[in-house]
PDB file of C-alpha atoms and ligand atoms in Angstrom:
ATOM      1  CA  UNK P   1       1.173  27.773  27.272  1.00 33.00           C
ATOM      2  CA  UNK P   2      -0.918  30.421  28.267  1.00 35.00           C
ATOM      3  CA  UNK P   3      -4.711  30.867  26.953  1.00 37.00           C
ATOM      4  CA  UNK P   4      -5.233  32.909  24.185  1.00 33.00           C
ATOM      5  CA  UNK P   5      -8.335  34.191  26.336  1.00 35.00           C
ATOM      6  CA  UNK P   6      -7.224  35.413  29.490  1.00 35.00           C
ATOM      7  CA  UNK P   7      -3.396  34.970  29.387  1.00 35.00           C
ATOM      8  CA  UNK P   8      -3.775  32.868  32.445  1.00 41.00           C
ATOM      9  CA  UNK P   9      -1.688  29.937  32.942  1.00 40.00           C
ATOM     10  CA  UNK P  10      -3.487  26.886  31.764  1.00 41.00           C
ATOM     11  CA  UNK P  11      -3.243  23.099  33.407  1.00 38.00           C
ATOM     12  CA  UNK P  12      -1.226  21.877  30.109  1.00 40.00           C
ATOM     13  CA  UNK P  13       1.933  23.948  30.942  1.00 36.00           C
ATOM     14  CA  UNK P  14       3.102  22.723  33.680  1.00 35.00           C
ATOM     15  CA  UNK P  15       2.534  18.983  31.866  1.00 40.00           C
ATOM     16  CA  UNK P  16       2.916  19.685  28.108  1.00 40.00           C
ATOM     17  CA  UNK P  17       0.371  17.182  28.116  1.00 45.00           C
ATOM     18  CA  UNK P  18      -3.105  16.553  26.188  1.00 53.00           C
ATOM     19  CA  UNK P  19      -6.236  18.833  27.741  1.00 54.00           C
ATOM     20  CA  UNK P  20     -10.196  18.845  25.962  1.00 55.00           C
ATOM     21  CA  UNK P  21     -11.051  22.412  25.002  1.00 49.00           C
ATOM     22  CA  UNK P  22      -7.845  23.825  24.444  1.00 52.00           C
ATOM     23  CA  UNK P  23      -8.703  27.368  23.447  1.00 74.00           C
ATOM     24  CA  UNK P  24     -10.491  27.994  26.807  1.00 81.00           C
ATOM     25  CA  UNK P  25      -9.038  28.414  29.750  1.00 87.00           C
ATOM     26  CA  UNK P  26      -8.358  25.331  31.810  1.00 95.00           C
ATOM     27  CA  UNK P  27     -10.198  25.660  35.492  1.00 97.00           C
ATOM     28  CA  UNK P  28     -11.334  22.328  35.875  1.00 98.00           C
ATOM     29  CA  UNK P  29      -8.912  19.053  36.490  1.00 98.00           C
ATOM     30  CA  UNK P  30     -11.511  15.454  35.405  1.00 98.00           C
ATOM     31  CA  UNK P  31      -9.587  12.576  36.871  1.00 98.00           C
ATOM     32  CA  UNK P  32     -10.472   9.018  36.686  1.00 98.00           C
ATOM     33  CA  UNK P  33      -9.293   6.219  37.874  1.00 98.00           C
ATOM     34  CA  UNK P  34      -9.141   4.394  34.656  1.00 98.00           C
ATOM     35  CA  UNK P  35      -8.643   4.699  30.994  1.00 98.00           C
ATOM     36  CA  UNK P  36     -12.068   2.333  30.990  1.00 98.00           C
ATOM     37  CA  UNK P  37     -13.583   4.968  32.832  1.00 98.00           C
ATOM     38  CA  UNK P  38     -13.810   7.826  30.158  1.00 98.00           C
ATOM     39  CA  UNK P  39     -17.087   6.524  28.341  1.00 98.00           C
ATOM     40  CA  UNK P  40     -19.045   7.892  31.210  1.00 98.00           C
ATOM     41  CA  UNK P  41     -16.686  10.618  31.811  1.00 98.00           C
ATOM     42  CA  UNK P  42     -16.715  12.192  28.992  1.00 98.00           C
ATOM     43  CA  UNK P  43     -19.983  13.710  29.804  1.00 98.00           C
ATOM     44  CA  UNK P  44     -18.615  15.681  32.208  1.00 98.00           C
ATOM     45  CA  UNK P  45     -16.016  16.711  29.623  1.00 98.00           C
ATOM     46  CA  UNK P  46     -18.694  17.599  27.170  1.00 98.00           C
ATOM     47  CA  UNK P  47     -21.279  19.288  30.198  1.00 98.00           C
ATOM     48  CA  UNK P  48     -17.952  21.682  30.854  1.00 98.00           C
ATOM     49  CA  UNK P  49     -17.358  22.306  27.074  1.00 97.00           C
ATOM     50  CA  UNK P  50     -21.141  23.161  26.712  1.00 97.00           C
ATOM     51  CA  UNK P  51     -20.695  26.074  28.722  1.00 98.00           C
ATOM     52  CA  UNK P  52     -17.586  27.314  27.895  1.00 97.00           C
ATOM     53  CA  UNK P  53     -15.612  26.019  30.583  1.00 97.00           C
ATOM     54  CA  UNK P  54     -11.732  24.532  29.558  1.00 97.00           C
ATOM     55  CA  UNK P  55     -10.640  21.432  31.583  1.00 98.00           C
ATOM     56  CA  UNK P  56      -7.752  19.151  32.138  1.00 98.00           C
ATOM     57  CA  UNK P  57      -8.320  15.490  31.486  1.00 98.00           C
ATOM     58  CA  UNK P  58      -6.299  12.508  33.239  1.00 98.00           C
ATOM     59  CA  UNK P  59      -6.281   9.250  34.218  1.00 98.00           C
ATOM     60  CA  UNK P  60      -4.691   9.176  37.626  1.00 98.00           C
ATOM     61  CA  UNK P  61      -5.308   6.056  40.131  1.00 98.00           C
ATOM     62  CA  UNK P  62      -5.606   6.902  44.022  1.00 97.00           C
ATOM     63  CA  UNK P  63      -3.791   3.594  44.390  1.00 97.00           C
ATOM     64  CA  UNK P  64      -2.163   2.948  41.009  1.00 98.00           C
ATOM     65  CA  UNK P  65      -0.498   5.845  40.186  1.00 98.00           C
ATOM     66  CA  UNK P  66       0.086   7.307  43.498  1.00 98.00           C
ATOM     67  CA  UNK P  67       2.770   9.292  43.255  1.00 98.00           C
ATOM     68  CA  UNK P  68       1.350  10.969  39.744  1.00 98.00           C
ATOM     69  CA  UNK P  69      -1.680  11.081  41.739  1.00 98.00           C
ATOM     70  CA  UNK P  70      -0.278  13.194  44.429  1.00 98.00           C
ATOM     71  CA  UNK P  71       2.723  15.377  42.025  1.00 98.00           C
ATOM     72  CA  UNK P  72      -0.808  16.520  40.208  1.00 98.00           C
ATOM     73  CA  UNK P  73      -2.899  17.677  42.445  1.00 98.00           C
ATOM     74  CA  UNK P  74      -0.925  19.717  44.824  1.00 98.00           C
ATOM     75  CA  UNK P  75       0.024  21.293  41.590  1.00 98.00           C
ATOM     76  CA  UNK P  76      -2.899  22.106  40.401  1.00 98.00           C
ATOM     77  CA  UNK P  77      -3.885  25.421  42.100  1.00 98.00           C
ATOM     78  CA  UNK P  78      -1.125  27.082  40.873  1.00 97.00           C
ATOM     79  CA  UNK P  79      -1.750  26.213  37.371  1.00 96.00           C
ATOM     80  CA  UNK P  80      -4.991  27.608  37.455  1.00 97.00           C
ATOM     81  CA  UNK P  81      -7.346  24.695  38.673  1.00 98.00           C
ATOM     82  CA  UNK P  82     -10.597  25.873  40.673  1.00 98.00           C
ATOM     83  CA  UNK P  83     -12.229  22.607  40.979  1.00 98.00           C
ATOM     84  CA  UNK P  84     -11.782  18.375  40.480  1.00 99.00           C
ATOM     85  CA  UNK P  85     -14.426  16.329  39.121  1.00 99.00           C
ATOM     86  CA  UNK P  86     -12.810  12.708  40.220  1.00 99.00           C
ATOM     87  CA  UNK P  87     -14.776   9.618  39.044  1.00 98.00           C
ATOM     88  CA  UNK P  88     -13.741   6.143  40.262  1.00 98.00           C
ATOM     89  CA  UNK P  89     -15.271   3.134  40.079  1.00 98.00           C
ATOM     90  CA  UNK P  90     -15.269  -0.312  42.733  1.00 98.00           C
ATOM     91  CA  UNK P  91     -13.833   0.852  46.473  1.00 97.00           C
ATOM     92  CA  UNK P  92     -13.683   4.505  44.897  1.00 98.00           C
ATOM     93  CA  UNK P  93     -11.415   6.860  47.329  1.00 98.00           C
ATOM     94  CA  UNK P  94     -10.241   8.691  44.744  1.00 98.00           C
ATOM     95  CA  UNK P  95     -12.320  11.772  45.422  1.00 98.00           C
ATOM     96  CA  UNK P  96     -11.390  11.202  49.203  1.00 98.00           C
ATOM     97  CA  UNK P  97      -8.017  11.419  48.711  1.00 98.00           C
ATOM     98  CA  UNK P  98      -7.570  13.826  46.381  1.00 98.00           C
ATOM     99  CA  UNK P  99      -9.940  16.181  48.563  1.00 98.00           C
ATOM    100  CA  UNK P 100      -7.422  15.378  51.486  1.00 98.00           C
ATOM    101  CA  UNK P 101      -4.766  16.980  49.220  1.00 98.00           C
ATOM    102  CA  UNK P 102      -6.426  19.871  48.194  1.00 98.00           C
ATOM    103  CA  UNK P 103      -8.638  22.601  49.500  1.00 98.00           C
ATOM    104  CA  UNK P 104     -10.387  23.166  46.368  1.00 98.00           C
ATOM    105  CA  UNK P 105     -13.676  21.768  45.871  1.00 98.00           C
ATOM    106  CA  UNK P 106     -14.065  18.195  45.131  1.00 99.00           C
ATOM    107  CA  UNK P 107     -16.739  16.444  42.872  1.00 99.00           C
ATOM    108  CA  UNK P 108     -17.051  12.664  43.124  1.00 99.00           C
ATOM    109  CA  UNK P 109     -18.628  10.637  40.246  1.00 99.00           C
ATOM    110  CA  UNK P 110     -19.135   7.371  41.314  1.00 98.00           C
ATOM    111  CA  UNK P 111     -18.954   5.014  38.814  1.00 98.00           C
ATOM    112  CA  UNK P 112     -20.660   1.329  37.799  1.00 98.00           C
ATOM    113  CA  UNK P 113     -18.415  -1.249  36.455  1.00 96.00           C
ATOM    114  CA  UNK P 114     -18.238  -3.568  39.314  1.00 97.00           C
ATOM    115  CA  UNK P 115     -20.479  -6.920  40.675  1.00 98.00           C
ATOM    116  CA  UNK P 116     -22.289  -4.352  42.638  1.00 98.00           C
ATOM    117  CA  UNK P 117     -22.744  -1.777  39.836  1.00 98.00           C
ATOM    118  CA  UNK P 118     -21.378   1.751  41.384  1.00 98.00           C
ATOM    119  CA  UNK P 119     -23.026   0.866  45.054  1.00 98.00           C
ATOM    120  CA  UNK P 120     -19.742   0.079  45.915  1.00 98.00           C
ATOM    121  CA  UNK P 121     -18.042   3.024  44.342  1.00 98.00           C
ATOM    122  CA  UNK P 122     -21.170   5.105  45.756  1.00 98.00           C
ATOM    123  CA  UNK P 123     -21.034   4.582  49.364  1.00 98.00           C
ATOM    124  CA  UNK P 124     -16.905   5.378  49.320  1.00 98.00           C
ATOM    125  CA  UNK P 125     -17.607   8.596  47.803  1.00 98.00           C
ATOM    126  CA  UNK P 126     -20.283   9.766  49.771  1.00 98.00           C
ATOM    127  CA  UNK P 127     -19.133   8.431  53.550  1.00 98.00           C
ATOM    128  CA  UNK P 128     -16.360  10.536  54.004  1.00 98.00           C
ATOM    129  CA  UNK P 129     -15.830  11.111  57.649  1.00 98.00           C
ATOM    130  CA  UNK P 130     -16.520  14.965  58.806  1.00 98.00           C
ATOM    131  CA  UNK P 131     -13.786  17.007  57.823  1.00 98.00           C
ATOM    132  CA  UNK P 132     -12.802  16.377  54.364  1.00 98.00           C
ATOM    133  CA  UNK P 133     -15.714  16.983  52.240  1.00 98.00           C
ATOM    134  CA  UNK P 134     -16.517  15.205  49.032  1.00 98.00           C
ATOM    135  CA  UNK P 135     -19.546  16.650  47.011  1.00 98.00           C
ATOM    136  CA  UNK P 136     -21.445  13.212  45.751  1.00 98.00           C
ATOM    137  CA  UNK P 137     -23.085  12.806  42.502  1.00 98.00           C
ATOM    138  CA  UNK P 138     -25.019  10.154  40.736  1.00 98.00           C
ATOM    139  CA  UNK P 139     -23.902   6.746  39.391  1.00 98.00           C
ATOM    140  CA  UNK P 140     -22.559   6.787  36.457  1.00 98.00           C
ATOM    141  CA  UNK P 141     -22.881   9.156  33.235  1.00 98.00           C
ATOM    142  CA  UNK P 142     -25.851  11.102  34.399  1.00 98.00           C
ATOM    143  CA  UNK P 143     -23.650  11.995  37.599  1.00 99.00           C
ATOM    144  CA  UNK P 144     -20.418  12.777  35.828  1.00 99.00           C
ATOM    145  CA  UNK P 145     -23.255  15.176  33.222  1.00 99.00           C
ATOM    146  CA  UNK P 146     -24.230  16.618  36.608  1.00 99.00           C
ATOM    147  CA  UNK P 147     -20.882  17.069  38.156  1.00 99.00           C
ATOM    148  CA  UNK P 148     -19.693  19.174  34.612  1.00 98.00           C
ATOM    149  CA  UNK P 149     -22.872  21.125  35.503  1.00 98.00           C
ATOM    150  CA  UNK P 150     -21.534  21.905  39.003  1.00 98.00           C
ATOM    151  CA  UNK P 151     -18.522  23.082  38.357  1.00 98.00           C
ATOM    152  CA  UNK P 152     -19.456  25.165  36.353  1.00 98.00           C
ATOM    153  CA  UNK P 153     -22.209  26.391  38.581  1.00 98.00           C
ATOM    154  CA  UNK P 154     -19.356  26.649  41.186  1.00 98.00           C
ATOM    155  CA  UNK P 155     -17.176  28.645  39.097  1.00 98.00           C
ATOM    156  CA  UNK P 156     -20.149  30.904  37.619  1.00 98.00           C
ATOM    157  CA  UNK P 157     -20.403  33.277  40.682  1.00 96.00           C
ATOM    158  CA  UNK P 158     -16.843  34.918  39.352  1.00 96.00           C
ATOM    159  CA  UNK P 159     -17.741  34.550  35.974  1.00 97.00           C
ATOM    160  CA  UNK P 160     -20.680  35.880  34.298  1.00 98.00           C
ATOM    161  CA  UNK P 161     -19.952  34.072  31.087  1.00 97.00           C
ATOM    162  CA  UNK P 162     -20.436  31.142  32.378  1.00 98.00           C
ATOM    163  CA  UNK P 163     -23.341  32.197  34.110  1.00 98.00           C
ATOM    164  CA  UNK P 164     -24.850  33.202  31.067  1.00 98.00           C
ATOM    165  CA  UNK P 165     -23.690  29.878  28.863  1.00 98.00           C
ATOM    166  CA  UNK P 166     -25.405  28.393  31.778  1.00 98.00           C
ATOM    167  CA  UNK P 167     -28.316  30.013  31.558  1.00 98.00           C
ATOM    168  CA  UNK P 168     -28.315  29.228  27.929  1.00 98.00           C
ATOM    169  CA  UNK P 169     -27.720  25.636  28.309  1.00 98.00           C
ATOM    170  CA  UNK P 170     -31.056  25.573  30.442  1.00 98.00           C
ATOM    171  CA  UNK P 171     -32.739  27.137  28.411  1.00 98.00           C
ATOM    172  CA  UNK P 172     -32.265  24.788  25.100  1.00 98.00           C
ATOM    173  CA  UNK P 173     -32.503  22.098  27.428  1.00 98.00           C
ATOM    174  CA  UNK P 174     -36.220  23.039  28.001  1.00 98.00           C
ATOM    175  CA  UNK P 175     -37.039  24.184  24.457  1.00 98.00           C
ATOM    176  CA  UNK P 176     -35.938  20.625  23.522  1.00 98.00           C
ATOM    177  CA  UNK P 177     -38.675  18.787  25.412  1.00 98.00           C
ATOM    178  CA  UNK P 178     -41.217  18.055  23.236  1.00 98.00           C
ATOM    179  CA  UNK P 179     -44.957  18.277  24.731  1.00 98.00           C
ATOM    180  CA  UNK P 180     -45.939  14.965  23.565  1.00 98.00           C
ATOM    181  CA  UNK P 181     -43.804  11.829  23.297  1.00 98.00           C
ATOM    182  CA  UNK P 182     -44.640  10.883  19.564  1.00 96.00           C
TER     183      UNK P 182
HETATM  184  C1  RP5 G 201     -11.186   1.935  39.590  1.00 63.93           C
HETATM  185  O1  RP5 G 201     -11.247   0.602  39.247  1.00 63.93           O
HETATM  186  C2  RP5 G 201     -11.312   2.682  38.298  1.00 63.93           C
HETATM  187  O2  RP5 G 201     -11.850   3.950  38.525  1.00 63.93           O
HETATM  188  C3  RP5 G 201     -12.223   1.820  37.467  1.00 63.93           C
HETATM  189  O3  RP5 G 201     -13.581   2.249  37.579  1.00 63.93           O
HETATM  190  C4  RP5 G 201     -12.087   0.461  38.126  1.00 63.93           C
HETATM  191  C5  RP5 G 201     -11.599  -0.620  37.208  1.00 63.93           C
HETATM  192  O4  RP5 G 201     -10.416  -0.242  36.565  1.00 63.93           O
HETATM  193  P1  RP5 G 201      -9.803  -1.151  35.407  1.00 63.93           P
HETATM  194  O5  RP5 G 201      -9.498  -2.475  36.043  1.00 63.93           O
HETATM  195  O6  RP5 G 201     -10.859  -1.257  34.319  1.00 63.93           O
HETATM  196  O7  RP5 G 201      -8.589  -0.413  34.939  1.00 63.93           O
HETATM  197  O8  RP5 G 201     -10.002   2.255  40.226  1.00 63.93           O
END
């Protein structure tokens, strides 16, 4: 299927399968590790959808679903992906490998879940060795809110829509703090 939009290929073509804001186009790929992994990364999700930016949705294990894992993103470029926002939770390498497969950027949500509540999941994502880079975000919701943000952000210098939904989305964000707390 092509979007309506730009008539660019979107992520769902090559998979016939399910993507969040279908009538933009689909430049973002949010993988997670596990279907119990979507209440916190659905912000992301919504963060992209804020600002007008489509993206693919899966759950795809580094060490689960390897060979889905691998099919999907060295196929993503060519059906239109720019970035991956990959959020993992416990000994978290699924932003590590998927960066290994891929020269497109890489965002890594860790995630909490575990005994040691995402400092596991954190120090996997952020310790890459030199050489295959992993951009690190916070634990947990606020860091998959953050990495939506990012990608966008990263995607915004070819796009001045999104620069200006951007711009827009800061701009409500600080209209909606209140000056006192009651
Ligand atoms: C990780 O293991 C996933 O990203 C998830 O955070 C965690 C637990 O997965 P489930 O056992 O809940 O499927 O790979």
């Amino acid at each position: 299927m092509a979007s309506r939009k730009t008539g660019k290929k979107t992520a769902s073509r090559a998979s016939g399968k399910k993507t969040v804001g279908r009538s933009l186009p689909v430049k973002v790929a949010v993988l997670m590790g596990s279907a119990s992994d979507w209440d916190k990364m659905k912000a992301a999700v919504d963060a992209l959808e804020a600002v007008g930016v489509g993206c693919d949705v899966r759950v795809i294990s580094a060490h689960r679903t390897p060979d889905r894992h691998h099919a999907y993103v060295t196929q993503a470029e060519s059906n239109g992906i720019e970035a991956f926002i990959c959020g993992a939770g416990f000994a978290a390498h699924l932003a590590g490998v998927t960066a290994a497969l891929t020269p497109l950027p890489v965002l890594g949500v860790p995630l909490e879940g575990s005994a040691l509540q995402g400092m596991d999941a954190l120090l996997a994502t952020v310790q890459m060795p030199g050489g295959i880079p992993v951009a690190t975000f916070g634990i947990g919701k606020a860091g998959a809110k953050n990495a939506g943000l990012f990608a966008a952000a990263l995607l915004a210098g070819s796009d001045p829509k999104i620069r200006k939904a951007l711009d827009r989305y800061r701009a409500d964000q600080t209209a909606a703090v209140p000056e006192r707390p009651f």
